[in-house]
PDB file of C-alpha atoms and ligand atoms in Angstrom:
ATOM      1  CA  MET A   1       5.021 -10.200  13.602  1.00  0.00           C
ATOM      2  CA  VAL A   2       8.773 -10.657  13.916  1.00  0.00           C
ATOM      3  CA  ILE A   3      10.640  -7.432  15.074  1.00  0.00           C
ATOM      4  CA  PHE A   4      14.313  -6.771  14.142  1.00  0.00           C
ATOM      5  CA  LYS A   5      16.426  -4.099  15.421  1.00  0.00           C
ATOM      6  CA  ASN A   6      19.767  -5.268  13.595  1.00  0.00           C
ATOM      7  CA  ILE A   7      20.432  -5.513   9.806  1.00  0.00           C
ATOM      8  CA  SER A   8      22.047  -8.772   9.647  1.00  0.00           C
ATOM      9  CA  PRO A   9      19.409 -11.145  11.211  1.00  0.00           C
ATOM     10  CA  LEU A  10      16.709  -9.054   9.157  1.00  0.00           C
ATOM     11  CA  LYS A  11      18.610  -9.846   5.938  1.00  0.00           C
ATOM     12  CA  GLY A  12      18.923 -13.473   6.934  1.00  0.00           C
ATOM     13  CA  TYR A  13      15.278 -13.751   7.625  1.00  0.00           C
ATOM     14  CA  LEU A  14      14.334 -12.012   4.330  1.00  0.00           C
ATOM     15  CA  ALA A  15      16.771 -14.066   2.316  1.00  0.00           C
ATOM     16  CA  GLY A  16      14.729 -17.123   3.447  1.00  0.00           C
ATOM     17  CA  ALA A  17      11.366 -15.627   3.241  1.00  0.00           C
ATOM     18  CA  LYS A  18      11.793 -14.273  -0.303  1.00  0.00           C
ATOM     19  CA  ARG A  19      11.744 -17.781  -1.655  1.00  0.00           C
ATOM     20  CA  HIS A  20       8.031 -17.890  -0.880  1.00  0.00           C
ATOM     21  CA  GLY A  21       6.826 -14.777  -2.492  1.00  0.00           C
ATOM     22  CA  THR A  22       7.248 -10.992  -3.146  1.00  0.00           C
ATOM     23  CA  VAL A  23       8.127  -8.496  -0.553  1.00  0.00           C
ATOM     24  CA  GLY A  24       6.215  -5.302  -0.035  1.00  0.00           C
ATOM     25  CA  PHE A  25       7.833  -2.524   2.142  1.00  0.00           C
ATOM     26  CA  VAL A  26       6.291   0.486   4.112  1.00  0.00           C
ATOM     27  CA  PRO A  27       8.871   2.697   5.592  1.00  0.00           C
ATOM     28  CA  THR A  28       7.492   5.063   8.264  1.00  0.00           C
ATOM     29  CA  MET A  29       8.681   7.278  11.125  1.00  0.00           C
ATOM     30  CA  GLY A  30       6.091   5.717  13.507  1.00  0.00           C
ATOM     31  CA  ALA A  31       3.291   7.447  15.412  1.00  0.00           C
ATOM     32  CA  LEU A  32       1.197   5.325  13.050  1.00  0.00           C
ATOM     33  CA  HIS A  33      -2.312   6.141  11.935  1.00  0.00           C
ATOM     34  CA  GLN A  34      -4.820   4.833   9.464  1.00  0.00           C
ATOM     35  CA  GLY A  35      -2.978   6.417   6.500  1.00  0.00           C
ATOM     36  CA  HIS A  36       0.052   4.151   7.311  1.00  0.00           C
ATOM     37  CA  LEU A  37      -2.195   1.182   7.978  1.00  0.00           C
ATOM     38  CA  ALA A  38      -3.740   1.640   4.486  1.00  0.00           C
ATOM     39  CA  LEU A  39      -0.357   1.325   3.027  1.00  0.00           C
ATOM     40  CA  VAL A  40       0.359  -2.017   5.004  1.00  0.00           C
ATOM     41  CA  ARG A  41      -2.999  -3.227   3.801  1.00  0.00           C
ATOM     42  CA  ASN A  42      -2.079  -2.554   0.203  1.00  0.00           C
ATOM     43  CA  ALA A  43       1.380  -4.262   0.625  1.00  0.00           C
ATOM     44  CA  ARG A  44      -0.371  -7.439   2.210  1.00  0.00           C
ATOM     45  CA  ARG A  45      -2.890  -7.572  -0.632  1.00  0.00           C
ATOM     46  CA  GLU A  46      -0.135  -7.723  -3.292  1.00  0.00           C
ATOM     47  CA  ASN A  47       2.692  -9.429  -1.628  1.00  0.00           C
ATOM     48  CA  GLY A  48       3.703 -12.797   0.281  1.00  0.00           C
ATOM     49  CA  LEU A  49       5.531 -10.764   2.852  1.00  0.00           C
ATOM     50  CA  THR A  50       4.951  -7.274   4.244  1.00  0.00           C
ATOM     51  CA  VAL A  51       7.821  -5.430   5.924  1.00  0.00           C
ATOM     52  CA  ALA A  52       7.351  -2.083   7.732  1.00  0.00           C
ATOM     53  CA  SER A  53       9.950  -0.092   9.287  1.00  0.00           C
ATOM     54  CA  ILE A  54       9.861   2.685  11.901  1.00  0.00           C
ATOM     55  CA  PHE A  55      12.684   4.786  12.147  1.00  0.00           C
ATOM     56  CA  VAL A  56      12.594   8.619  12.974  1.00  0.00           C
ATOM     57  CA  ASN A  57      15.419   9.761  10.540  1.00  0.00           C
ATOM     58  CA  PRO A  58      17.431  12.626  11.966  1.00  0.00           C
ATOM     59  CA  THR A  59      18.955  13.542   8.599  1.00  0.00           C
ATOM     60  CA  GLN A  60      15.623  14.658   7.094  1.00  0.00           C
ATOM     61  CA  PHE A  61      14.600  17.299   9.933  1.00  0.00           C
ATOM     62  CA  ASN A  62      16.030  20.629   8.939  1.00  0.00           C
ATOM     63  CA  ASP A  63      14.452  21.974  12.231  1.00  0.00           C
ATOM     64  CA  PRO A  64      15.946  20.352  15.285  1.00  0.00           C
ATOM     65  CA  LYS A  65      12.940  21.294  17.409  1.00  0.00           C
ATOM     66  CA  ASP A  66      10.573  19.317  15.073  1.00  0.00           C
ATOM     67  CA  PHE A  67      12.860  16.218  15.375  1.00  0.00           C
ATOM     68  CA  GLN A  68      12.882  16.659  19.319  1.00  0.00           C
ATOM     69  CA  LYS A  69       8.935  17.080  19.377  1.00  0.00           C
ATOM     70  CA  TYR A  70       8.306  14.092  16.801  1.00  0.00           C
ATOM     71  CA  PRO A  71       5.709  11.938  18.452  1.00  0.00           C
ATOM     72  CA  ILE A  72       6.863   8.326  19.426  1.00  0.00           C
ATOM     73  CA  THR A  73       4.288   5.788  20.381  1.00  0.00           C
ATOM     74  CA  ILE A  74       6.244   2.628  19.562  1.00  0.00           C
ATOM     75  CA  GLU A  75       4.167   0.214  21.843  1.00  0.00           C
ATOM     76  CA  ASN A  76       0.941   1.287  20.105  1.00  0.00           C
ATOM     77  CA  ASP A  77       2.595   1.056  16.769  1.00  0.00           C
ATOM     78  CA  ILE A  78       3.496  -2.483  17.181  1.00  0.00           C
ATOM     79  CA  ARG A  79      -0.024  -3.433  18.385  1.00  0.00           C
ATOM     80  CA  LEU A  80      -1.531  -1.604  15.202  1.00  0.00           C
ATOM     81  CA  LEU A  81       0.923  -3.375  12.825  1.00  0.00           C
ATOM     82  CA  GLU A  82       0.098  -6.698  14.358  1.00  0.00           C
ATOM     83  CA  GLN A  83      -3.551  -6.289  14.177  1.00  0.00           C
ATOM     84  CA  GLU A  84      -3.112  -5.333  10.509  1.00  0.00           C
ATOM     85  CA  GLY A  85      -1.077  -8.558   9.847  1.00  0.00           C
ATOM     86  CA  CYS A  86       2.229  -7.067   9.009  1.00  0.00           C
ATOM     87  CA  ASP A  87       4.871  -9.862   8.898  1.00  0.00           C
ATOM     88  CA  VAL A  88       8.136  -8.113   9.820  1.00  0.00           C
ATOM     89  CA  LEU A  89       8.960  -4.748  11.590  1.00  0.00           C
ATOM     90  CA  PHE A  90      12.361  -3.156  11.248  1.00  0.00           C
ATOM     91  CA  LEU A  91      13.058  -1.008  14.225  1.00  0.00           C
ATOM     92  CA  PRO A  92      16.642   0.166  13.901  1.00  0.00           C
ATOM     93  CA  SER A  93      18.638   2.530  16.045  1.00  0.00           C
ATOM     94  CA  VAL A  94      20.352   5.636  14.481  1.00  0.00           C
ATOM     95  CA  ALA A  95      23.817   3.848  14.992  1.00  0.00           C
ATOM     96  CA  GLU A  96      22.437   0.841  12.947  1.00  0.00           C
ATOM     97  CA  ILE A  97      21.255   2.969  10.000  1.00  0.00           C
ATOM     98  CA  TYR A  98      24.308   5.432   9.981  1.00  0.00           C
ATOM     99  CA  PRO A  99      27.268   3.584  11.325  1.00  0.00           C
ATOM    100  CA  ALA A 100      30.452   5.512  11.692  1.00  0.00           C
ATOM    101  CA  GLY A 101      31.996   3.618   8.677  1.00  0.00           C
ATOM    102  CA  LEU A 102      29.514   4.487   6.295  1.00  0.00           C
ATOM    103  CA  PRO A 103      30.803   6.333   3.164  1.00  0.00           C
ATOM    104  CA  ALA A 104      30.588  10.157   3.316  1.00  0.00           C
ATOM    105  CA  ASN A 105      27.450  12.012   2.409  1.00  0.00           C
ATOM    106  CA  GLU A 106      26.308  11.400  -1.175  1.00  0.00           C
ATOM    107  CA  HIS A 107      24.648  14.192  -3.080  1.00  0.00           C
ATOM    108  CA  TYR A 108      21.609  13.193  -4.950  1.00  0.00           C
ATOM    109  CA  GLU A 109      20.851  15.032  -8.087  1.00  0.00           C
ATOM    110  CA  LEU A 110      17.190  15.852  -7.579  1.00  0.00           C
ATOM    111  CA  GLY A 111      17.213  18.947  -9.881  1.00  0.00           C
ATOM    112  CA  MET A 112      14.245  21.140  -9.469  1.00  0.00           C
ATOM    113  CA  LEU A 113      12.514  18.848  -7.073  1.00  0.00           C
ATOM    114  CA  ASP A 114      15.050  19.988  -4.430  1.00  0.00           C
ATOM    115  CA  GLN A 115      14.547  23.625  -5.149  1.00  0.00           C
ATOM    116  CA  VAL A 116      10.679  24.146  -5.045  1.00  0.00           C
ATOM    117  CA  LEU A 117       8.048  23.743  -2.305  1.00  0.00           C
ATOM    118  CA  GLU A 118       9.234  21.426   0.344  1.00  0.00           C
ATOM    119  CA  GLY A 119      12.751  21.528  -1.230  1.00  0.00           C
ATOM    120  CA  LYS A 120      12.673  25.354  -0.935  1.00  0.00           C
ATOM    121  CA  PHE A 121      11.200  25.632   2.553  1.00  0.00           C
ATOM    122  CA  ARG A 122      12.965  22.564   4.128  1.00  0.00           C
ATOM    123  CA  PRO A 123      16.583  22.884   2.817  1.00  0.00           C
ATOM    124  CA  GLY A 124      18.396  19.514   3.011  1.00  0.00           C
ATOM    125  CA  HIS A 125      15.128  17.678   3.670  1.00  0.00           C
ATOM    126  CA  PHE A 126      15.082  15.669   0.409  1.00  0.00           C
ATOM    127  CA  GLN A 127      18.770  14.835   0.673  1.00  0.00           C
ATOM    128  CA  GLY A 128      18.002  13.329   4.086  1.00  0.00           C
ATOM    129  CA  VAL A 129      14.981  11.467   2.752  1.00  0.00           C
ATOM    130  CA  CYS A 130      17.078  10.003  -0.136  1.00  0.00           C
ATOM    131  CA  LYS A 131      19.767   9.100   2.399  1.00  0.00           C
ATOM    132  CA  VAL A 132      17.511   7.007   4.533  1.00  0.00           C
ATOM    133  CA  VAL A 133      15.493   5.452   1.771  1.00  0.00           C
ATOM    134  CA  ASN A 134      18.527   4.459  -0.176  1.00  0.00           C
ATOM    135  CA  ARG A 135      19.893   2.746   2.862  1.00  0.00           C
ATOM    136  CA  LEU A 136      16.575   1.046   3.766  1.00  0.00           C
ATOM    137  CA  LEU A 137      16.104  -0.144   0.149  1.00  0.00           C
ATOM    138  CA  ASP A 138      19.558  -1.562   0.275  1.00  0.00           C
ATOM    139  CA  ILE A 139      18.825  -3.447   3.465  1.00  0.00           C
ATOM    140  CA  VAL A 140      15.217  -4.746   2.550  1.00  0.00           C
ATOM    141  CA  THR A 141      15.528  -4.918  -1.319  1.00  0.00           C
ATOM    142  CA  PRO A 142      11.717  -5.117  -1.673  1.00  0.00           C
ATOM    143  CA  ASP A 143       9.782  -5.832  -4.823  1.00  0.00           C
ATOM    144  CA  THR A 144       7.477  -2.873  -4.114  1.00  0.00           C
ATOM    145  CA  LEU A 145       7.849   0.308  -2.061  1.00  0.00           C
ATOM    146  CA  TYR A 146       4.511   1.599  -0.667  1.00  0.00           C
ATOM    147  CA  LEU A 147       4.344   5.420  -0.327  1.00  0.00           C
ATOM    148  CA  GLY A 148       1.501   7.920   0.371  1.00  0.00           C
ATOM    149  CA  ARG A 149       0.325  10.568  -1.993  1.00  0.00           C
ATOM    150  CA  LYS A 150      -0.078  12.856   1.153  1.00  0.00           C
ATOM    151  CA  ASP A 151       3.714  13.499   0.496  1.00  0.00           C
ATOM    152  CA  TYR A 152       3.351  13.945  -3.286  1.00  0.00           C
ATOM    153  CA  GLN A 153       6.744  15.611  -3.626  1.00  0.00           C
ATOM    154  CA  GLN A 154       8.455  12.965  -1.639  1.00  0.00           C
ATOM    155  CA  CYS A 155       6.791  10.355  -3.988  1.00  0.00           C
ATOM    156  CA  MET A 156       8.512  12.113  -6.868  1.00  0.00           C
ATOM    157  CA  VAL A 157      11.838  12.381  -5.152  1.00  0.00           C
ATOM    158  CA  ILE A 158      11.954   8.785  -4.198  1.00  0.00           C
ATOM    159  CA  THR A 159      10.771   7.816  -7.862  1.00  0.00           C
ATOM    160  CA  LYS A 160      13.913   9.829  -9.053  1.00  0.00           C
ATOM    161  CA  LEU A 161      16.223   8.266  -6.417  1.00  0.00           C
ATOM    162  CA  VAL A 162      15.230   4.688  -7.639  1.00  0.00           C
ATOM    163  CA  ASP A 163      15.808   5.783 -11.052  1.00  0.00           C
ATOM    164  CA  LEU A 164      19.154   7.411 -10.553  1.00  0.00           C
ATOM    165  CA  LYS A 165      20.329   4.558  -8.586  1.00  0.00           C
ATOM    166  CA  GLY A 166      19.045   1.905 -11.102  1.00  0.00           C
ATOM    167  CA  ILE A 167      17.144   0.209  -8.236  1.00  0.00           C
ATOM    168  CA  SER A 168      14.658  -2.319  -9.575  1.00  0.00           C
ATOM    169  CA  THR A 169      12.011  -1.766  -6.850  1.00  0.00           C
ATOM    170  CA  ARG A 170       8.475  -0.772  -8.086  1.00  0.00           C
ATOM    171  CA  ILE A 171       6.785   2.124  -6.511  1.00  0.00           C
ATOM    172  CA  SER A 172       3.096   2.033  -5.572  1.00  0.00           C
ATOM    173  CA  ILE A 173       1.500   5.401  -4.446  1.00  0.00           C
ATOM    174  CA  CYS A 174      -1.496   5.127  -2.333  1.00  0.00           C
ATOM    175  CA  PRO A 175      -4.185   7.823  -1.963  1.00  0.00           C
ATOM    176  CA  THR A 176      -4.355  10.158   1.055  1.00  0.00           C
ATOM    177  CA  PHE A 177      -6.273   8.917   4.012  1.00  0.00           C
ATOM    178  CA  ARG A 178      -8.233  11.669   5.689  1.00  0.00           C
ATOM    179  CA  GLU A 179     -10.285  12.227   8.855  1.00  0.00           C
ATOM    180  CA  GLU A 180     -14.025  12.651   8.411  1.00  0.00           C
ATOM    181  CA  ASP A 181     -13.577  16.440   8.284  1.00  0.00           C
ATOM    182  CA  GLY A 182     -10.967  16.175   5.524  1.00  0.00           C
ATOM    183  CA  LEU A 183      -7.854  16.766   7.510  1.00  0.00           C
ATOM    184  CA  ALA A 184      -5.143  14.536   5.880  1.00  0.00           C
ATOM    185  CA  MET A 185      -3.989  12.204   8.706  1.00  0.00           C
ATOM    186  CA  SER A 186      -0.471  12.938  10.001  1.00  0.00           C
ATOM    187  CA  SER A 187       1.550  11.966  12.874  1.00  0.00           C
ATOM    188  CA  ARG A 188       2.068  15.568  13.638  1.00  0.00           C
ATOM    189  CA  ASN A 189      -1.836  16.244  14.002  1.00  0.00           C
ATOM    190  CA  VAL A 190      -1.598  14.863  17.602  1.00  0.00           C
ATOM    191  CA  ARG A 191       0.532  18.032  18.487  1.00  0.00           C
ATOM    192  CA  LEU A 192      -2.464  20.363  17.559  1.00  0.00           C
ATOM    193  CA  SER A 193      -4.391  21.991  20.446  1.00  0.00           C
ATOM    194  CA  ALA A 194      -8.088  21.334  20.561  1.00  0.00           C
ATOM    195  CA  VAL A 195      -8.675  24.867  19.105  1.00  0.00           C
ATOM    196  CA  GLY A 196      -6.143  24.096  16.369  1.00  0.00           C
ATOM    197  CA  ARG A 197      -7.558  20.835  15.568  1.00  0.00           C
ATOM    198  CA  ALA A 198     -10.936  22.500  15.006  1.00  0.00           C
ATOM    199  CA  LYS A 199      -9.357  24.897  12.612  1.00  0.00           C
ATOM    200  CA  ALA A 200      -7.183  22.393  10.741  1.00  0.00           C
ATOM    201  CA  PRO A 201      -9.727  21.239   8.194  1.00  0.00           C
ATOM    202  CA  LEU A 202      -9.580  24.551   6.500  1.00  0.00           C
ATOM    203  CA  ILE A 203      -6.304  23.541   4.754  1.00  0.00           C
ATOM    204  CA  TYR A 204      -8.109  20.736   2.672  1.00  0.00           C
ATOM    205  CA  ARG A 205     -11.121  23.126   2.018  1.00  0.00           C
ATOM    206  CA  THR A 206      -8.698  25.590   0.310  1.00  0.00           C
ATOM    207  CA  LEU A 207      -7.548  22.795  -1.888  1.00  0.00           C
ATOM    208  CA  GLN A 208     -11.033  21.895  -2.699  1.00  0.00           C
ATOM    209  CA  GLN A 209     -11.863  25.629  -3.408  1.00  0.00           C
ATOM    210  CA  ALA A 210      -8.749  25.791  -5.706  1.00  0.00           C
ATOM    211  CA  LYS A 211     -10.293  22.891  -7.727  1.00  0.00           C
ATOM    212  CA  GLU A 212     -13.733  24.540  -7.786  1.00  0.00           C
ATOM    213  CA  GLU A 213     -12.635  27.982  -8.775  1.00  0.00           C
ATOM    214  CA  LEU A 214      -9.743  27.016 -11.234  1.00  0.00           C
ATOM    215  CA  LYS A 215      -9.972  28.818 -14.446  1.00  0.00           C
ATOM    216  CA  ALA A 216      -7.717  29.058 -17.377  1.00  0.00           C
ATOM    217  CA  GLY A 217      -5.388  32.059 -17.306  1.00  0.00           C
ATOM    218  CA  ASP A 218      -3.731  33.936 -14.511  1.00  0.00           C
ATOM    219  CA  LEU A 219      -3.770  31.634 -11.306  1.00  0.00           C
ATOM    220  CA  ARG A 220      -2.013  34.337  -8.990  1.00  0.00           C
ATOM    221  CA  PRO A 221      -5.229  36.024  -7.812  1.00  0.00           C
ATOM    222  CA  LEU A 222      -6.766  32.685  -6.813  1.00  0.00           C
ATOM    223  CA  ARG A 223      -3.528  31.681  -5.019  1.00  0.00           C
ATOM    224  CA  GLU A 224      -3.450  34.945  -3.070  1.00  0.00           C
ATOM    225  CA  LYS A 225      -7.034  34.624  -2.099  1.00  0.00           C
ATOM    226  CA  LEU A 226      -6.459  31.156  -0.738  1.00  0.00           C
ATOM    227  CA  LEU A 227      -3.363  32.279   1.076  1.00  0.00           C
ATOM    228  CA  GLU A 228      -5.675  35.078   2.621  1.00  0.00           C
ATOM    229  CA  THR A 229      -8.357  32.442   3.708  1.00  0.00           C
ATOM    230  CA  LEU A 230      -5.574  30.420   5.506  1.00  0.00           C
ATOM    231  CA  ARG A 231      -4.210  33.546   7.254  1.00  0.00           C
ATOM    232  CA  ASN A 232      -7.698  34.519   8.315  1.00  0.00           C
ATOM    233  CA  GLY A 233      -8.349  31.160   9.678  1.00  0.00           C
ATOM    234  CA  GLY A 234      -5.324  31.248  11.872  1.00  0.00           C
ATOM    235  CA  PHE A 235      -2.619  29.573   9.709  1.00  0.00           C
ATOM    236  CA  GLN A 236       0.686  30.933   8.848  1.00  0.00           C
ATOM    237  CA  PRO A 237       1.029  29.516   5.351  1.00  0.00           C
ATOM    238  CA  GLU A 238       4.575  29.034   3.905  1.00  0.00           C
ATOM    239  CA  TYR A 239       3.253  28.335   0.212  1.00  0.00           C
ATOM    240  CA  PHE A 240       0.257  27.626  -1.760  1.00  0.00           C
ATOM    241  CA  GLU A 241       1.094  26.709  -5.254  1.00  0.00           C
ATOM    242  CA  PHE A 242      -0.077  25.211  -8.434  1.00  0.00           C
ATOM    243  CA  ALA A 243       2.159  22.753 -10.318  1.00  0.00           C
ATOM    244  CA  ARG A 244       2.110  20.430 -13.134  1.00  0.00           C
ATOM    245  CA  SER A 245       1.223  17.172 -11.747  1.00  0.00           C
ATOM    246  CA  SER A 246       3.837  15.231 -13.826  1.00  0.00           C
ATOM    247  CA  ASP A 247       6.960  17.059 -12.491  1.00  0.00           C
ATOM    248  CA  LEU A 248       5.895  19.690 -10.117  1.00  0.00           C
ATOM    249  CA  ALA A 249       6.922  22.603 -12.410  1.00  0.00           C
ATOM    250  CA  LEU A 250       5.300  25.570 -10.710  1.00  0.00           C
ATOM    251  CA  ARG A 251       2.609  27.402 -12.637  1.00  0.00           C
ATOM    252  CA  ASP A 252       1.336  30.971 -12.485  1.00  0.00           C
ATOM    253  CA  HIS A 253      -0.895  30.437 -15.555  1.00  0.00           C
ATOM    254  CA  TRP A 254      -3.073  27.551 -16.697  1.00  0.00           C
ATOM    255  CA  ASP A 255      -3.713  26.889 -20.191  1.00  0.00           C
ATOM    256  CA  GLY A 256      -6.826  24.967 -19.508  1.00  0.00           C
ATOM    257  CA  LYS A 257      -5.479  21.632 -20.460  1.00  0.00           C
ATOM    258  CA  GLU A 258      -2.339  20.600 -18.399  1.00  0.00           C
ATOM    259  CA  GLU A 259      -2.888  18.434 -15.331  1.00  0.00           C
ATOM    260  CA  LEU A 260      -2.376  20.456 -12.225  1.00  0.00           C
ATOM    261  CA  VAL A 261      -2.054  19.794  -8.620  1.00  0.00           C
ATOM    262  CA  ALA A 262      -2.371  22.243  -5.805  1.00  0.00           C
ATOM    263  CA  LEU A 263       0.048  22.004  -2.828  1.00  0.00           C
ATOM    264  CA  VAL A 264       0.098  23.760   0.437  1.00  0.00           C
ATOM    265  CA  ALA A 265       2.199  24.091   3.566  1.00  0.00           C
ATOM    266  CA  ALA A 266       1.109  26.068   6.580  1.00  0.00           C
ATOM    267  CA  PHE A 267       1.937  26.308  10.369  1.00  0.00           C
ATOM    268  CA  LEU A 268      -1.086  25.995  12.674  1.00  0.00           C
ATOM    269  CA  ASP A 269      -0.536  26.107  16.561  1.00  0.00           C
ATOM    270  CA  GLY A 270       3.283  25.989  15.662  1.00  0.00           C
ATOM    271  CA  VAL A 271       2.794  22.663  13.858  1.00  0.00           C
ATOM    272  CA  ARG A 272       3.704  22.444  10.265  1.00  0.00           C
ATOM    273  CA  LEU A 273       1.005  20.749   7.973  1.00  0.00           C
ATOM    274  CA  ILE A 274       1.230  19.896   4.433  1.00  0.00           C
ATOM    275  CA  ASP A 275      -1.423  18.666   1.942  1.00  0.00           C
ATOM    276  CA  ASN A 276      -2.176  18.564  -1.781  1.00  0.00           C
ATOM    277  CA  HIS A 277      -4.952  17.715  -4.032  1.00  0.00           C
ATOM    278  CA  PRO A 278      -5.395  17.312  -7.929  1.00  0.00           C
ATOM    279  CA  VAL A 279      -7.299  20.452  -9.264  1.00  0.00           C
ATOM    280  CA  THR A 280      -7.917  19.367 -12.789  1.00  0.00           C
TER     281      THR A 280
HETATM  282  P1  AMP B   1       5.838   9.180   7.734  1.00  0.00           P
HETATM  283  O1  AMP B   1       5.752   8.173   8.769  1.00  0.00           O
HETATM  284  O2  AMP B   1       5.050  10.442   7.914  1.00  0.00           O
HETATM  285  O3  AMP B   1       7.170   9.314   7.220  1.00  0.00           O
HETATM  286  O4  AMP B   1       4.970   8.486   6.464  1.00  0.00           O
HETATM  287  C1  AMP B   1       5.366   7.209   6.049  1.00  0.00           C
HETATM  288  C2  AMP B   1       4.558   6.895   4.797  1.00  0.00           C
HETATM  289  O5  AMP B   1       3.175   6.961   5.088  1.00  0.00           O
HETATM  290  C3  AMP B   1       4.909   7.944   3.793  1.00  0.00           C
HETATM  291  O6  AMP B   1       4.939   7.198   2.457  1.00  0.00           O
HETATM  292  C4  AMP B   1       3.733   8.882   3.760  1.00  0.00           C
HETATM  293  O7  AMP B   1       3.423   9.511   2.535  1.00  0.00           O
HETATM  294  C5  AMP B   1       2.454   7.942   4.131  1.00  0.00           C
HETATM  295  N1  AMP B   1       1.330   8.698   4.736  1.00  0.00           N
HETATM  296  C6  AMP B   1       1.460   9.592   5.826  1.00  0.00           C
HETATM  297  N2  AMP B   1       0.249  10.084   6.020  1.00  0.00           N
HETATM  298  C7  AMP B   1      -0.501   9.451   5.157  1.00  0.00           C
HETATM  299  C8  AMP B   1      -2.009   9.613   4.840  1.00  0.00           C
HETATM  300  N3  AMP B   1      -2.676  10.511   5.505  1.00  0.00           N
HETATM  301  N4  AMP B   1      -2.443   8.908   3.773  1.00  0.00           N
HETATM  302  C9  AMP B   1      -1.744   8.075   3.107  1.00  0.00           C
HETATM  303  N5  AMP B   1      -0.319   7.829   3.271  1.00  0.00           N
HETATM  304  C10 AMP B   1       0.081   8.529   4.264  1.00  0.00           C
END
């Protein structure tokens, strides 16, 4: 695996390599786990060249403490990517991604996606995500971008970004990779205490329960019951919502036909966990 910290040698390398096949790109913030590696595997299967990036993007953290505590395990990450057969790792500094001369902050018109769920509870988060993804896509110009369904709303935001900017990159969304007990893999899971880790699978069980108990009509009693289940299980939930799968329009009622997804965000041990699952 070739590692680049700077943009210009990376671009030079990619210009040569692109003559030999398509480029698949897996952007990450590091502290890699099997969920990230599954994206790398998909990229490898479908492309001549697989590029991963590790960059803990300061502009997408609305909570400075979350940024400071974000786990960094770079040597292990490099080893895992090498084992997986990743061809290129882009490992830039903050100054490389956001040099002083970069044009002033652009506003991305994300509409409702910026107002609900993660957009509501993490103000500015998706603007930061768009800023870094726009920059990374400009540098790597991949044929396909590999994203995880674990961050369902982020997948929609990036799909919208690509559309807004007229970027020709295709987006491939990979299923959520889970621990055996159902907990969605996340870099933040390592910050859970042993007690917290034992409680954590409840978040996925509430999503499964939502699917089992979903009935046409008023969804609010089910939502309240599941919020209460999370509170009783030691979580401090921020939201548990049902939304239309195609655009994340929130739903209090279900007509029995529309495709819905349930989405949840909750603190456990001071760690913010998110998850989602189709319920129809
Ligand atoms: P992150 O490093 O958290 O920014 O994630 C980098 C990419 O990996 C994003 O596209 C995430 O959606 C994806 N990802 C993170 N966790 C998982 C998981 N458990 N299963 C599948 N994809 C994931």
